[in-house]
mmCIF file of C-alpha atoms in Angstrom:
data_model
loop_
_atom_site.group_PDB
_atom_site.id
_atom_site.type_symbol
_atom_site.label_atom_id
_atom_site.label_comp_id
_atom_site.label_asym_id
_atom_site.label_seq_id
_atom_site.Cartn_x
_atom_site.Cartn_y
_atom_site.Cartn_z
ATOM 1 C CA MET A 1 15.772 17.752 24.387
ATOM 2 C CA ILE A 2 14.304 15.799 21.606
ATOM 3 C CA ASP A 3 14.716 12.114 21.300
ATOM 4 C CA PHE A 4 15.547 11.287 17.814
ATOM 5 C CA ARG A 5 15.341 7.115 18.389
ATOM 6 C CA THR A 6 12.012 7.592 19.492
ATOM 7 C CA ILE A 7 11.179 9.711 16.014
ATOM 8 C CA ARG A 8 12.739 7.545 13.889
ATOM 9 C CA SER A 9 10.987 4.441 15.565
ATOM 10 C CA ARG A 10 7.399 6.075 15.121
ATOM 11 C CA ILE A 11 7.867 7.898 11.825
ATOM 12 C CA THR A 12 9.343 5.820 8.661
ATOM 13 C CA ALA A 13 10.638 7.640 5.681
ATOM 14 C CA GLN A 14 7.347 6.783 3.734
ATOM 15 C CA ASP A 15 5.319 8.269 6.327
ATOM 16 C CA ALA A 16 6.669 11.471 6.274
ATOM 17 C CA ALA A 17 7.119 11.255 2.367
ATOM 18 C CA LYS A 18 3.274 10.529 2.333
ATOM 19 C CA PHE A 19 2.368 13.207 4.892
ATOM 20 C CA TYR A 20 4.864 16.139 2.733
ATOM 21 C CA GLY A 21 2.831 15.044 -0.435
ATOM 22 C CA ALA A 22 4.580 12.244 -1.920
ATOM 23 C CA GLU A 23 2.284 10.077 -4.427
ATOM 24 C CA PHE A 24 3.326 6.719 -5.072
ATOM 25 C CA ASP A 25 2.669 4.194 -7.618
ATOM 26 C CA ARG A 26 1.669 0.663 -7.381
ATOM 27 C CA ARG A 27 5.237 -0.314 -6.428
ATOM 28 C CA GLY A 28 5.352 1.783 -3.515
ATOM 29 C CA TRP A 29 7.928 4.341 -5.437
ATOM 30 C CA ALA A 30 7.538 8.138 -5.453
ATOM 31 C CA LEU A 31 8.945 10.769 -7.622
ATOM 32 C CA CYS A 32 12.002 12.013 -5.764
ATOM 33 C CA PRO A 33 11.375 15.336 -4.393
ATOM 34 C CA PHE A 34 15.420 16.425 -4.515
ATOM 35 C CA HIS A 35 16.214 16.312 -8.418
ATOM 36 C CA GLY A 36 14.155 16.570 -11.275
ATOM 37 C CA ASP A 37 12.509 13.375 -11.454
ATOM 38 C CA SER A 38 10.065 12.620 -14.225
ATOM 39 C CA HIS A 39 9.915 8.569 -13.464
ATOM 40 C CA PRO A 40 9.581 7.269 -9.876
ATOM 41 C CA SER A 41 13.172 6.522 -8.541
ATOM 42 C CA ILE A 42 12.589 6.788 -5.014
ATOM 43 C CA SER A 43 11.980 3.384 -3.063
ATOM 44 C CA PHE A 44 11.297 2.963 0.671
ATOM 45 C CA LYS A 45 12.023 -0.220 2.832
ATOM 46 C CA ASN A 46 12.422 -0.791 6.517
ATOM 47 C CA GLY A 47 11.599 2.762 7.470
ATOM 48 C CA ARG A 48 14.363 4.192 5.039
ATOM 49 C CA PHE A 49 14.331 5.790 1.493
ATOM 50 C CA ARG A 50 16.639 5.752 -1.304
ATOM 51 C CA CYS A 51 16.602 7.656 -4.574
ATOM 52 C CA TRP A 52 18.330 5.130 -7.011
ATOM 53 C CA SER A 53 19.035 8.556 -9.562
ATOM 54 C CA CYS A 54 20.480 11.091 -7.259
ATOM 55 C CA GLY A 55 21.684 8.772 -4.796
ATOM 56 C CA ALA A 56 19.576 10.149 -1.506
ATOM 57 C CA SER A 57 18.927 8.216 1.247
ATOM 58 C CA GLY A 58 18.310 8.237 4.681
ATOM 59 C CA ASP A 59 15.350 7.696 7.380
ATOM 60 C CA ALA A 60 12.222 10.541 8.408
ATOM 61 C CA LEU A 61 14.919 13.075 9.595
ATOM 62 C CA ASP A 62 17.120 12.808 6.938
ATOM 63 C CA TYR A 63 13.961 12.937 4.291
ATOM 64 C CA THR A 64 12.128 16.270 6.270
ATOM 65 C CA ALA A 65 15.818 17.951 6.689
ATOM 66 C CA ARG A 66 16.464 17.489 2.760
ATOM 67 C CA LEU A 67 13.049 18.455 1.690
ATOM 68 C CA PHE A 68 13.010 21.608 3.999
ATOM 69 C CA ASP A 69 16.207 22.625 3.656
ATOM 70 C CA LEU A 70 16.509 21.787 7.571
ATOM 71 C CA ASP A 71 19.300 20.516 10.265
ATOM 72 C CA SER A 72 18.232 17.252 12.067
ATOM 73 C CA VAL A 73 17.026 19.065 15.172
ATOM 74 C CA GLN A 74 14.899 21.250 13.202
ATOM 75 C CA ALA A 75 13.838 18.443 11.191
ATOM 76 C CA ALA A 76 13.091 16.448 14.412
ATOM 77 C CA HIS A 77 10.923 19.180 16.036
ATOM 78 C CA LYS A 78 9.163 19.666 12.606
ATOM 79 C CA LEU A 79 8.189 15.745 12.546
ATOM 80 C CA ASP A 80 7.203 15.909 16.075
ATOM 81 C CA ALA A 81 4.853 18.730 15.734
ATOM 82 C CA ASP A 82 3.557 17.690 12.299
ATOM 83 C CA PHE A 83 2.762 14.400 13.855
ATOM 84 C CA GLY A 84 1.476 15.258 16.925
ATOM 85 C CA LEU A 85 4.057 13.024 18.985
ATOM 86 C CA GLY A 86 4.338 15.640 21.789
ATOM 87 C CA LEU A 87 8.202 14.999 22.058
ATOM 88 C CA SER A 88 9.374 18.455 22.113
ATOM 89 C CA SER A 89 7.265 19.697 24.734
ATOM 90 C CA GLY A 90 8.620 16.913 27.208
ATOM 91 C CA CYS A 91 4.741 15.267 27.459
ATOM 92 C CA ASN A 92 5.397 12.285 25.110
ATOM 93 C CA ASN A 93 2.961 10.501 27.847
ATOM 94 C CA SER A 94 0.066 13.190 27.215
ATOM 95 C CA ALA A 95 -2.959 11.773 26.543
ATOM 96 C CA GLU A 96 -3.387 13.927 23.434
ATOM 97 C CA ALA A 97 0.086 12.568 22.003
ATOM 98 C CA GLN A 98 -1.019 8.665 22.887
ATOM 99 C CA GLN A 99 -4.807 9.114 21.388
ATOM 100 C CA LYS A 100 -2.925 10.577 18.161
ATOM 101 C CA GLU A 101 -0.268 7.703 18.138
ATOM 102 C CA ASP A 102 -2.861 4.956 18.554
ATOM 103 C CA HIS A 103 -5.347 6.649 15.813
ATOM 104 C CA ARG A 104 -1.603 6.505 13.648
ATOM 105 C CA LYS A 105 -1.439 2.628 14.826
ATOM 106 C CA ALA A 106 -5.087 1.999 13.758
ATOM 107 C CA ILE A 107 -4.583 3.568 10.420
ATOM 108 C CA ALA A 108 -1.297 1.917 9.700
ATOM 109 C CA ALA A 109 -2.757 -1.515 10.879
ATOM 110 C CA ALA A 110 -6.312 -0.922 8.618
ATOM 111 C CA HIS A 111 -3.652 -0.403 5.526
ATOM 112 C CA GLN A 112 -2.226 -3.600 6.333
ATOM 113 C CA ARG A 113 -5.049 -5.371 6.421
ATOM 114 C CA PHE A 114 -6.174 -3.997 2.865
ATOM 115 C CA GLU A 115 -2.756 -4.554 1.422
ATOM 116 C CA THR A 116 -2.891 -8.239 2.690
ATOM 117 C CA TRP A 117 -6.434 -8.740 1.348
ATOM 118 C CA ARG A 118 -5.279 -7.071 -2.053
ATOM 119 C CA GLU A 119 -2.388 -9.244 -2.512
ATOM 120 C CA GLN A 120 -4.744 -12.346 -1.820
ATOM 121 C CA ALA A 121 -7.477 -11.125 -4.381
ATOM 122 C CA MET A 122 -4.822 -10.429 -6.855
ATOM 123 C CA ASN A 123 -3.540 -13.884 -6.493
ATOM 124 C CA LYS A 124 -7.125 -15.396 -6.578
ATOM 125 C CA LEU A 125 -8.105 -13.586 -9.657
ATOM 126 C CA ASN A 126 -4.864 -14.626 -11.601
ATOM 127 C CA GLU A 127 -5.881 -18.099 -10.446
ATOM 128 C CA ILE A 128 -9.182 -17.587 -12.302
ATOM 129 C CA PHE A 129 -7.295 -16.292 -15.282
ATOM 130 C CA ARG A 130 -5.268 -19.395 -15.570
ATOM 131 C CA ILE A 131 -8.419 -21.617 -15.145
ATOM 132 C CA ALA A 132 -10.398 -19.853 -17.842
ATOM 133 C CA HIS A 133 -7.470 -19.847 -19.971
ATOM 134 C CA THR A 134 -6.667 -23.392 -19.819
ATOM 135 C CA ALA A 135 -10.398 -24.104 -20.526
ATOM 136 C CA LEU A 136 -10.420 -22.096 -23.529
ATOM 137 C CA LYS A 137 -7.390 -24.439 -25.087
ATOM 138 C CA ARG A 138 -9.624 -27.401 -23.955
ATOM 139 C CA LEU A 139 -12.442 -26.418 -26.071
ATOM 140 C CA PRO A 140 -14.556 -28.369 -27.923
ATOM 141 C CA GLU A 141 -14.271 -30.843 -24.991
ATOM 142 C CA PRO A 142 -16.576 -30.822 -22.339
ATOM 143 C CA LEU A 143 -16.065 -28.421 -19.566
ATOM 144 C CA SER A 144 -15.971 -29.033 -15.766
ATOM 145 C CA GLU A 145 -18.447 -26.725 -13.856
ATOM 146 C CA ARG A 146 -15.378 -24.707 -12.177
ATOM 147 C CA GLU A 147 -13.991 -24.099 -15.454
ATOM 148 C CA CYS A 148 -17.811 -23.082 -16.931
ATOM 149 C CA LEU A 149 -17.364 -20.477 -13.707
ATOM 150 C CA ALA A 150 -14.360 -19.366 -14.591
ATOM 151 C CA LEU A 151 -15.011 -18.546 -18.127
ATOM 152 C CA ARG A 152 -18.349 -16.712 -17.114
ATOM 153 C CA TYR A 153 -16.587 -14.432 -14.425
ATOM 154 C CA GLN A 154 -13.448 -13.667 -16.692
ATOM 155 C CA ALA A 155 -14.114 -10.450 -17.554
ATOM 156 C CA ARG A 156 -15.393 -9.414 -14.201
ATOM 157 C CA ALA A 157 -12.146 -10.711 -12.725
ATOM 158 C CA GLU A 158 -10.228 -8.901 -15.316
ATOM 159 C CA TYR A 159 -12.094 -5.760 -14.368
ATOM 160 C CA LEU A 160 -11.390 -6.086 -10.739
ATOM 161 C CA SER A 161 -7.792 -7.204 -11.097
ATOM 162 C CA GLY A 162 -7.673 -3.747 -13.137
ATOM 163 C CA VAL A 163 -8.783 -2.043 -10.248
ATOM 164 C CA LEU A 164 -6.934 -3.625 -7.597
ATOM 165 C CA GLU A 165 -3.809 -3.003 -9.551
ATOM 166 C CA ASP A 166 -4.332 0.349 -11.039
ATOM 167 C CA GLY A 167 -7.313 1.956 -9.846
ATOM 168 C CA THR A 168 -7.847 5.116 -7.569
ATOM 169 C CA PRO A 169 -7.576 4.853 -3.623
ATOM 170 C CA GLU A 170 -11.233 5.309 -3.778
ATOM 171 C CA GLU A 171 -12.184 2.773 -6.369
ATOM 172 C CA GLN A 172 -10.057 0.243 -4.339
ATOM 173 C CA ALA A 173 -11.678 0.929 -0.847
ATOM 174 C CA GLN A 174 -15.151 0.614 -2.341
ATOM 175 C CA LEU A 175 -13.992 -2.921 -3.984
ATOM 176 C CA TYR A 176 -12.599 -3.184 -0.510
ATOM 177 C CA ARG A 177 -16.057 -2.658 1.239
ATOM 178 C CA GLU A 178 -17.947 -4.534 -1.259
ATOM 179 C CA ARG A 179 -15.186 -7.370 -1.557
ATOM 180 C CA LYS A 180 -18.052 -10.236 0.512
ATOM 181 C CA GLU A 181 -19.532 -10.527 -3.356
ATOM 182 C CA MET A 182 -16.626 -11.081 -4.923
ATOM 183 C CA GLU A 183 -14.852 -13.464 -2.467
ATOM 184 C CA LYS A 184 -18.163 -15.469 -2.807
ATOM 185 C CA TRP A 185 -17.710 -16.053 -6.547
ATOM 186 C CA THR A 186 -13.747 -16.490 -6.698
ATOM 187 C CA GLU A 187 -14.217 -19.200 -3.691
ATOM 188 C CA GLN A 188 -16.801 -20.861 -5.850
ATOM 189 C CA ILE A 189 -14.398 -21.304 -8.524
ATOM 190 C CA LEU A 190 -11.203 -22.119 -7.197
ATOM 191 C CA LYS A 191 -12.924 -24.849 -4.685
ATOM 192 C CA GLY A 192 -14.232 -26.196 -7.943
ATOM 193 C CA SER A 193 -17.962 -26.379 -6.620
#
């Protein structure tokens, strides 16, 4: 017999939606696959989903069951097989299942690190916009070195902010890999040196 609690604890509704092809906007919302959705109306929070148009809601099991027209047991077996949990065969402690779970956790942790960095980077870029905007209002008064740097990097900050907000995953990943250069000049401006 398959353990529903274990599946719910290991797979969120958002995990299932991503795995089965949902694409998310910058807010983390997706088109609802349960009705003719033209604007993202399904949100994800605390491992669950909710469509604000058709009212569909639930966890990963509910999402999968509804998406593939399955009962709960069939949905549990599908999630178990698709995510490689190894629960159906009674070998949830197997080395392969543990390796897949460790891999899934590593990916989730890497994604969380990126999202934390992304949010911090957006805050820094917004502060640089504020400094540059304030400096422009003060002209023709003399500007501080910090304000001059903010004005100098304003266009670059605007471009990078656009990539972080609306760029493709590949563009955002590339920016994350090259983040040291951006962090150097943003810190220089924000520390005022």
